[in-house]
């Protein structure tokens, strides 16, 4: 990753702040609750990055919608409007996702956003992580949310897009590379990675994807100054049930993080900042958690 632009930004008088919205399916309602806590405390961000459902919330936030407006739109949404197939070998088309985004912000392009927006997806043709910053926002969101086996991939320019969580579940590193000095991330699904005792192909595939996403989520946390983890373990990432409860869980987690974020943003703009120290600190923290998981799962 090229951080030359980011380091150059540190010498400027005004530093940029960024918010990264992680993936998690319908658990994304928690993102909205966190945003409500931020709104009540006048916490705003200069740039936005999102993966999967985080790209959906991120685009609405970057367009200027409030958490209340987002919640109202989301509560009117029906699962059948998003997924038109219940058969595993017949993935749903993504037109429902695109139409929902367009119903809220129109056929907006990235240059229409009020905040700089980056949507993360994966190109199935080259296997590369793609950072989308131009073109149709609705189609980019659809591509970022296209979970293999659940949705068809999305053709976007020369790419064939699939869920960004395959490589970057919490895109904090994207904001760093874009020049953000401070990055706050929201993880609406910190308990991702759970397995399954089912022998059905669909359940096995989805469990495999969850396990993979758990591993790459660590990278996002390492690149974050603050990572807000919302406990949504009681709810399914494929169901709209519990939307209000997930919203409130996000709200409480957001309020808890407010003092730390305010302290972070209030630091003297000329104070010495060390990305190396941040990376080392977070790496040590999350590697310690990984070691704990290994010990707990060790076969004796």
PDB file of N, CA, C and O in Angstrom, residues 161-200:
ATOM      1  N   UNK A 161     -17.792  -7.762 -10.079  1.00  0.00           N
ATOM      2  CA  UNK A 161     -17.676  -7.531  -8.646  1.00  0.00           C
ATOM      3  C   UNK A 161     -18.416  -8.545  -7.778  1.00  0.00           C
ATOM      4  O   UNK A 161     -19.518  -8.984  -8.106  1.00  0.00           O
ATOM      5  N   UNK A 162     -17.772  -8.854  -6.649  1.00  0.00           N
ATOM      6  CA  UNK A 162     -18.384  -9.651  -5.597  1.00  0.00           C
ATOM      7  C   UNK A 162     -18.141  -8.949  -4.262  1.00  0.00           C
ATOM      8  O   UNK A 162     -17.420  -7.950  -4.191  1.00  0.00           O
ATOM      9  N   UNK A 163     -18.742  -9.480  -3.214  1.00  0.00           N
ATOM     10  CA  UNK A 163     -18.695  -8.870  -1.889  1.00  0.00           C
ATOM     11  C   UNK A 163     -17.279  -8.466  -1.481  1.00  0.00           C
ATOM     12  O   UNK A 163     -16.354  -9.279  -1.492  1.00  0.00           O
ATOM     13  N   UNK A 164     -17.132  -7.207  -1.084  1.00  0.00           N
ATOM     14  CA  UNK A 164     -15.827  -6.694  -0.680  1.00  0.00           C
ATOM     15  C   UNK A 164     -15.271  -7.371   0.553  1.00  0.00           C
ATOM     16  O   UNK A 164     -14.059  -7.361   0.786  1.00  0.00           O
ATOM     17  N   UNK A 165     -16.160  -7.986   1.359  1.00  0.00           N
ATOM     18  CA  UNK A 165     -15.715  -8.654   2.564  1.00  0.00           C
ATOM     19  C   UNK A 165     -14.855  -9.875   2.318  1.00  0.00           C
ATOM     20  O   UNK A 165     -14.221 -10.385   3.246  1.00  0.00           O
ATOM     21  N   UNK A 166     -14.800 -10.331   1.079  1.00  0.00           N
ATOM     22  CA  UNK A 166     -13.938 -11.462   0.756  1.00  0.00           C
ATOM     23  C   UNK A 166     -12.467 -11.125   1.001  1.00  0.00           C
ATOM     24  O   UNK A 166     -11.655 -12.016   1.250  1.00  0.00           O
ATOM     25  N   UNK A 167     -12.140  -9.824   0.909  1.00  0.00           N
ATOM     26  CA  UNK A 167     -10.748  -9.417   1.138  1.00  0.00           C
ATOM     27  C   UNK A 167     -10.589  -8.302   2.159  1.00  0.00           C
ATOM     28  O   UNK A 167      -9.523  -8.162   2.751  1.00  0.00           O
ATOM     29  N   UNK A 168     -11.636  -7.489   2.370  1.00  0.00           N
ATOM     30  CA  UNK A 168     -11.484  -6.340   3.255  1.00  0.00           C
ATOM     31  C   UNK A 168     -12.809  -6.010   3.931  1.00  0.00           C
ATOM     32  O   UNK A 168     -13.578  -5.175   3.455  1.00  0.00           O
ATOM     33  N   UNK A 169     -13.065  -6.651   5.048  1.00  0.00           N
ATOM     34  CA  UNK A 169     -14.350  -6.517   5.735  1.00  0.00           C
ATOM     35  C   UNK A 169     -14.540  -5.152   6.385  1.00  0.00           C
ATOM     36  O   UNK A 169     -15.645  -4.617   6.418  1.00  0.00           O
ATOM     37  N   UNK A 170     -13.461  -4.587   6.921  1.00  0.00           N
ATOM     38  CA  UNK A 170     -13.519  -3.271   7.575  1.00  0.00           C
ATOM     39  C   UNK A 170     -12.455  -2.392   6.922  1.00  0.00           C
ATOM     40  O   UNK A 170     -11.269  -2.462   7.277  1.00  0.00           O
ATOM     41  N   UNK A 171     -12.827  -1.549   5.961  1.00  0.00           N
ATOM     42  CA  UNK A 171     -11.839  -0.851   5.114  1.00  0.00           C
ATOM     43  C   UNK A 171     -11.170   0.379   5.719  1.00  0.00           C
ATOM     44  O   UNK A 171     -11.090   1.438   5.089  1.00  0.00           O
ATOM     45  N   UNK A 172     -10.646   0.243   6.916  1.00  0.00           N
ATOM     46  CA  UNK A 172      -9.947   1.367   7.558  1.00  0.00           C
ATOM     47  C   UNK A 172      -8.663   1.717   6.820  1.00  0.00           C
ATOM     48  O   UNK A 172      -8.280   2.893   6.738  1.00  0.00           O
ATOM     49  N   UNK A 173      -7.987   0.709   6.266  1.00  0.00           N
ATOM     50  CA  UNK A 173      -6.725   0.955   5.568  1.00  0.00           C
ATOM     51  C   UNK A 173      -6.915   1.828   4.336  1.00  0.00           C
ATOM     52  O   UNK A 173      -6.028   2.577   3.939  1.00  0.00           O
ATOM     53  N   UNK A 174      -8.098   1.737   3.729  1.00  0.00           N
ATOM     54  CA  UNK A 174      -8.407   2.552   2.549  1.00  0.00           C
ATOM     55  C   UNK A 174      -8.394   4.033   2.918  1.00  0.00           C
ATOM     56  O   UNK A 174      -7.859   4.876   2.183  1.00  0.00           O
ATOM     57  N   UNK A 175      -8.955   4.350   4.070  1.00  0.00           N
ATOM     58  CA  UNK A 175      -8.995   5.740   4.528  1.00  0.00           C
ATOM     59  C   UNK A 175      -7.605   6.246   4.887  1.00  0.00           C
ATOM     60  O   UNK A 175      -7.275   7.402   4.654  1.00  0.00           O
ATOM     61  N   UNK A 176      -6.789   5.378   5.456  1.00  0.00           N
ATOM     62  CA  UNK A 176      -5.410   5.760   5.743  1.00  0.00           C
ATOM     63  C   UNK A 176      -4.690   6.140   4.445  1.00  0.00           C
ATOM     64  O   UNK A 176      -4.012   7.160   4.363  1.00  0.00           O
ATOM     65  N   UNK A 177      -4.853   5.289   3.444  1.00  0.00           N
ATOM     66  CA  UNK A 177      -4.189   5.532   2.168  1.00  0.00           C
ATOM     67  C   UNK A 177      -4.716   6.797   1.502  1.00  0.00           C
ATOM     68  O   UNK A 177      -4.001   7.450   0.733  1.00  0.00           O
ATOM     69  N   UNK A 178      -5.960   7.180   1.802  1.00  0.00           N
ATOM     70  CA  UNK A 178      -6.549   8.391   1.222  1.00  0.00           C
ATOM     71  C   UNK A 178      -6.122   9.661   1.944  1.00  0.00           C
ATOM     72  O   UNK A 178      -6.498  10.760   1.544  1.00  0.00           O
ATOM     73  N   UNK A 179      -5.362   9.528   3.018  1.00  0.00           N
ATOM     74  CA  UNK A 179      -4.854  10.713   3.700  1.00  0.00           C
ATOM     75  C   UNK A 179      -5.507  11.042   5.020  1.00  0.00           C
ATOM     76  O   UNK A 179      -5.288  12.123   5.564  1.00  0.00           O
ATOM     77  N   UNK A 180      -6.317  10.143   5.574  1.00  0.00           N
ATOM     78  CA  UNK A 180      -6.970  10.426   6.857  1.00  0.00           C
ATOM     79  C   UNK A 180      -6.011  10.194   8.017  1.00  0.00           C
ATOM     80  O   UNK A 180      -5.402   9.128   8.121  1.00  0.00           O
ATOM     81  N   UNK A 181      -5.912  11.191   8.865  1.00  0.00           N
ATOM     82  CA  UNK A 181      -5.031  11.064  10.022  1.00  0.00           C
ATOM     83  C   UNK A 181      -5.672  10.197  11.097  1.00  0.00           C
ATOM     84  O   UNK A 181      -5.001   9.383  11.730  1.00  0.00           O
ATOM     85  N   UNK A 182      -6.972  10.389  11.317  1.00  0.00           N
ATOM     86  CA  UNK A 182      -7.682   9.599  12.311  1.00  0.00           C
ATOM     87  C   UNK A 182      -8.808   8.817  11.638  1.00  0.00           C
ATOM     88  O   UNK A 182      -9.557   9.353  10.811  1.00  0.00           O
ATOM     89  N   UNK A 183      -8.932   7.558  12.009  1.00  0.00           N
ATOM     90  CA  UNK A 183      -9.940   6.680  11.408  1.00  0.00           C
ATOM     91  C   UNK A 183     -10.742   5.982  12.498  1.00  0.00           C
ATOM     92  O   UNK A 183     -10.174   5.351  13.401  1.00  0.00           O
ATOM     93  N   UNK A 184     -12.056   6.093  12.396  1.00  0.00           N
ATOM     94  CA  UNK A 184     -12.975   5.390  13.284  1.00  0.00           C
ATOM     95  C   UNK A 184     -13.701   4.336  12.466  1.00  0.00           C
ATOM     96  O   UNK A 184     -14.200   4.627  11.376  1.00  0.00           O
ATOM     97  N   UNK A 185     -13.751   3.123  12.972  1.00  0.00           N
ATOM     98  CA  UNK A 185     -14.415   2.037  12.262  1.00  0.00           C
ATOM     99  C   UNK A 185     -15.585   1.504  13.076  1.00  0.00           C
ATOM    100  O   UNK A 185     -15.560   1.556  14.311  1.00  0.00           O
ATOM    101  N   UNK A 186     -16.576   0.986  12.378  1.00  0.00           N
ATOM    102  CA  UNK A 186     -17.717   0.349  13.039  1.00  0.00           C
ATOM    103  C   UNK A 186     -17.789  -1.090  12.555  1.00  0.00           C
ATOM    104  O   UNK A 186     -17.908  -1.348  11.358  1.00  0.00           O
ATOM    105  N   UNK A 187     -17.715  -2.008  13.497  1.00  0.00           N
ATOM    106  CA  UNK A 187     -17.864  -3.428  13.193  1.00  0.00           C
ATOM    107  C   UNK A 187     -19.220  -3.873  13.722  1.00  0.00           C
ATOM    108  O   UNK A 187     -19.399  -4.049  14.931  1.00  0.00           O
ATOM    109  N   UNK A 188     -20.170  -4.044  12.815  1.00  0.00           N
ATOM    110  CA  UNK A 188     -21.531  -4.401  13.220  1.00  0.00           C
ATOM    111  C   UNK A 188     -21.707  -5.909  13.383  1.00  0.00           C
ATOM    112  O   UNK A 188     -22.794  -6.373  13.716  1.00  0.00           O
ATOM    113  N   UNK A 189     -20.634  -6.667  13.153  1.00  0.00           N
ATOM    114  CA  UNK A 189     -20.727  -8.125  13.254  1.00  0.00           C
ATOM    115  C   UNK A 189     -19.428  -8.714  13.814  1.00  0.00           C
ATOM    116  O   UNK A 189     -18.757  -9.516  13.158  1.00  0.00           O
ATOM    117  N   UNK A 190     -19.041  -8.326  15.036  1.00  0.00           N
ATOM    118  CA  UNK A 190     -17.756  -8.783  15.583  1.00  0.00           C
ATOM    119  C   UNK A 190     -17.690 -10.275  15.884  1.00  0.00           C
ATOM    120  O   UNK A 190     -16.601 -10.822  16.072  1.00  0.00           O
ATOM    121  N   UNK A 191     -18.836 -10.947  15.924  1.00  0.00           N
ATOM    122  CA  UNK A 191     -18.842 -12.386  16.200  1.00  0.00           C
ATOM    123  C   UNK A 191     -18.900 -13.201  14.915  1.00  0.00           C
ATOM    124  O   UNK A 191     -19.217 -14.400  14.952  1.00  0.00           O
ATOM    125  N   UNK A 192     -18.598 -12.563  13.784  1.00  0.00           N
ATOM    126  CA  UNK A 192     -18.538 -13.308  12.520  1.00  0.00           C
ATOM    127  C   UNK A 192     -17.511 -14.432  12.647  1.00  0.00           C
ATOM    128  O   UNK A 192     -16.587 -14.361  13.456  1.00  0.00           O
ATOM    129  N   UNK A 193     -17.636 -15.430  11.833  1.00  0.00           N
ATOM    130  CA  UNK A 193     -16.669 -16.509  11.884  1.00  0.00           C
ATOM    131  C   UNK A 193     -17.208 -17.773  12.501  1.00  0.00           C
ATOM    132  O   UNK A 193     -16.505 -18.783  12.562  1.00  0.00           O
ATOM    133  N   UNK A 194     -18.474 -17.738  12.962  1.00  0.00           N
ATOM    134  CA  UNK A 194     -19.028 -18.955  13.555  1.00  0.00           C
ATOM    135  C   UNK A 194     -19.266 -20.016  12.480  1.00  0.00           C
ATOM    136  O   UNK A 194     -19.565 -19.711  11.333  1.00  0.00           O
ATOM    137  N   UNK A 195     -19.095 -21.241  12.865  1.00  0.00           N
ATOM    138  CA  UNK A 195     -19.232 -22.348  11.921  1.00  0.00           C
ATOM    139  C   UNK A 195     -20.651 -22.879  11.840  1.00  0.00           C
ATOM    140  O   UNK A 195     -21.603 -22.186  12.177  1.00  0.00           O
ATOM    141  N   UNK A 196     -20.795 -24.114  11.397  1.00  0.00           N
ATOM    142  CA  UNK A 196     -22.111 -24.737  11.269  1.00  0.00           C
ATOM    143  C   UNK A 196     -21.970 -26.249  11.422  1.00  0.00           C
ATOM    144  O   UNK A 196     -20.942 -26.824  11.049  1.00  0.00           O
ATOM    145  N   UNK A 197     -22.998 -26.873  11.989  1.00  0.00           N
ATOM    146  CA  UNK A 197     -23.005 -28.334  12.077  1.00  0.00           C
ATOM    147  C   UNK A 197     -23.845 -28.940  10.949  1.00  0.00           C
ATOM    148  O   UNK A 197     -24.034 -30.146  10.877  1.00  0.00           O
ATOM    149  N   UNK A 198     -24.306 -28.073  10.063  1.00  0.00           N
ATOM    150  CA  UNK A 198     -25.103 -28.534   8.928  1.00  0.00           C
ATOM    151  C   UNK A 198     -24.194 -29.140   7.852  1.00  0.00           C
ATOM    152  O   UNK A 198     -23.037 -28.735   7.695  1.00  0.00           O
ATOM    153  N   UNK A 199     -24.722 -30.100   7.124  1.00  0.00           N
ATOM    154  CA  UNK A 199     -23.981 -30.695   6.005  1.00  0.00           C
ATOM    155  C   UNK A 199     -24.498 -30.189   4.659  1.00  0.00           C
ATOM    156  O   UNK A 199     -24.063 -30.660   3.612  1.00  0.00           O
ATOM    157  N   UNK A 200     -25.419 -29.217   4.704  1.00  0.00           N
ATOM    158  CA  UNK A 200     -25.960 -28.649   3.463  1.00  0.00           C
ATOM    159  C   UNK A 200     -24.902 -27.761   2.808  1.00  0.00           C
ATOM    160  O   UNK A 200     -24.183 -27.023   3.484  1.00  0.00           O
TER     161      UNK A 200
END
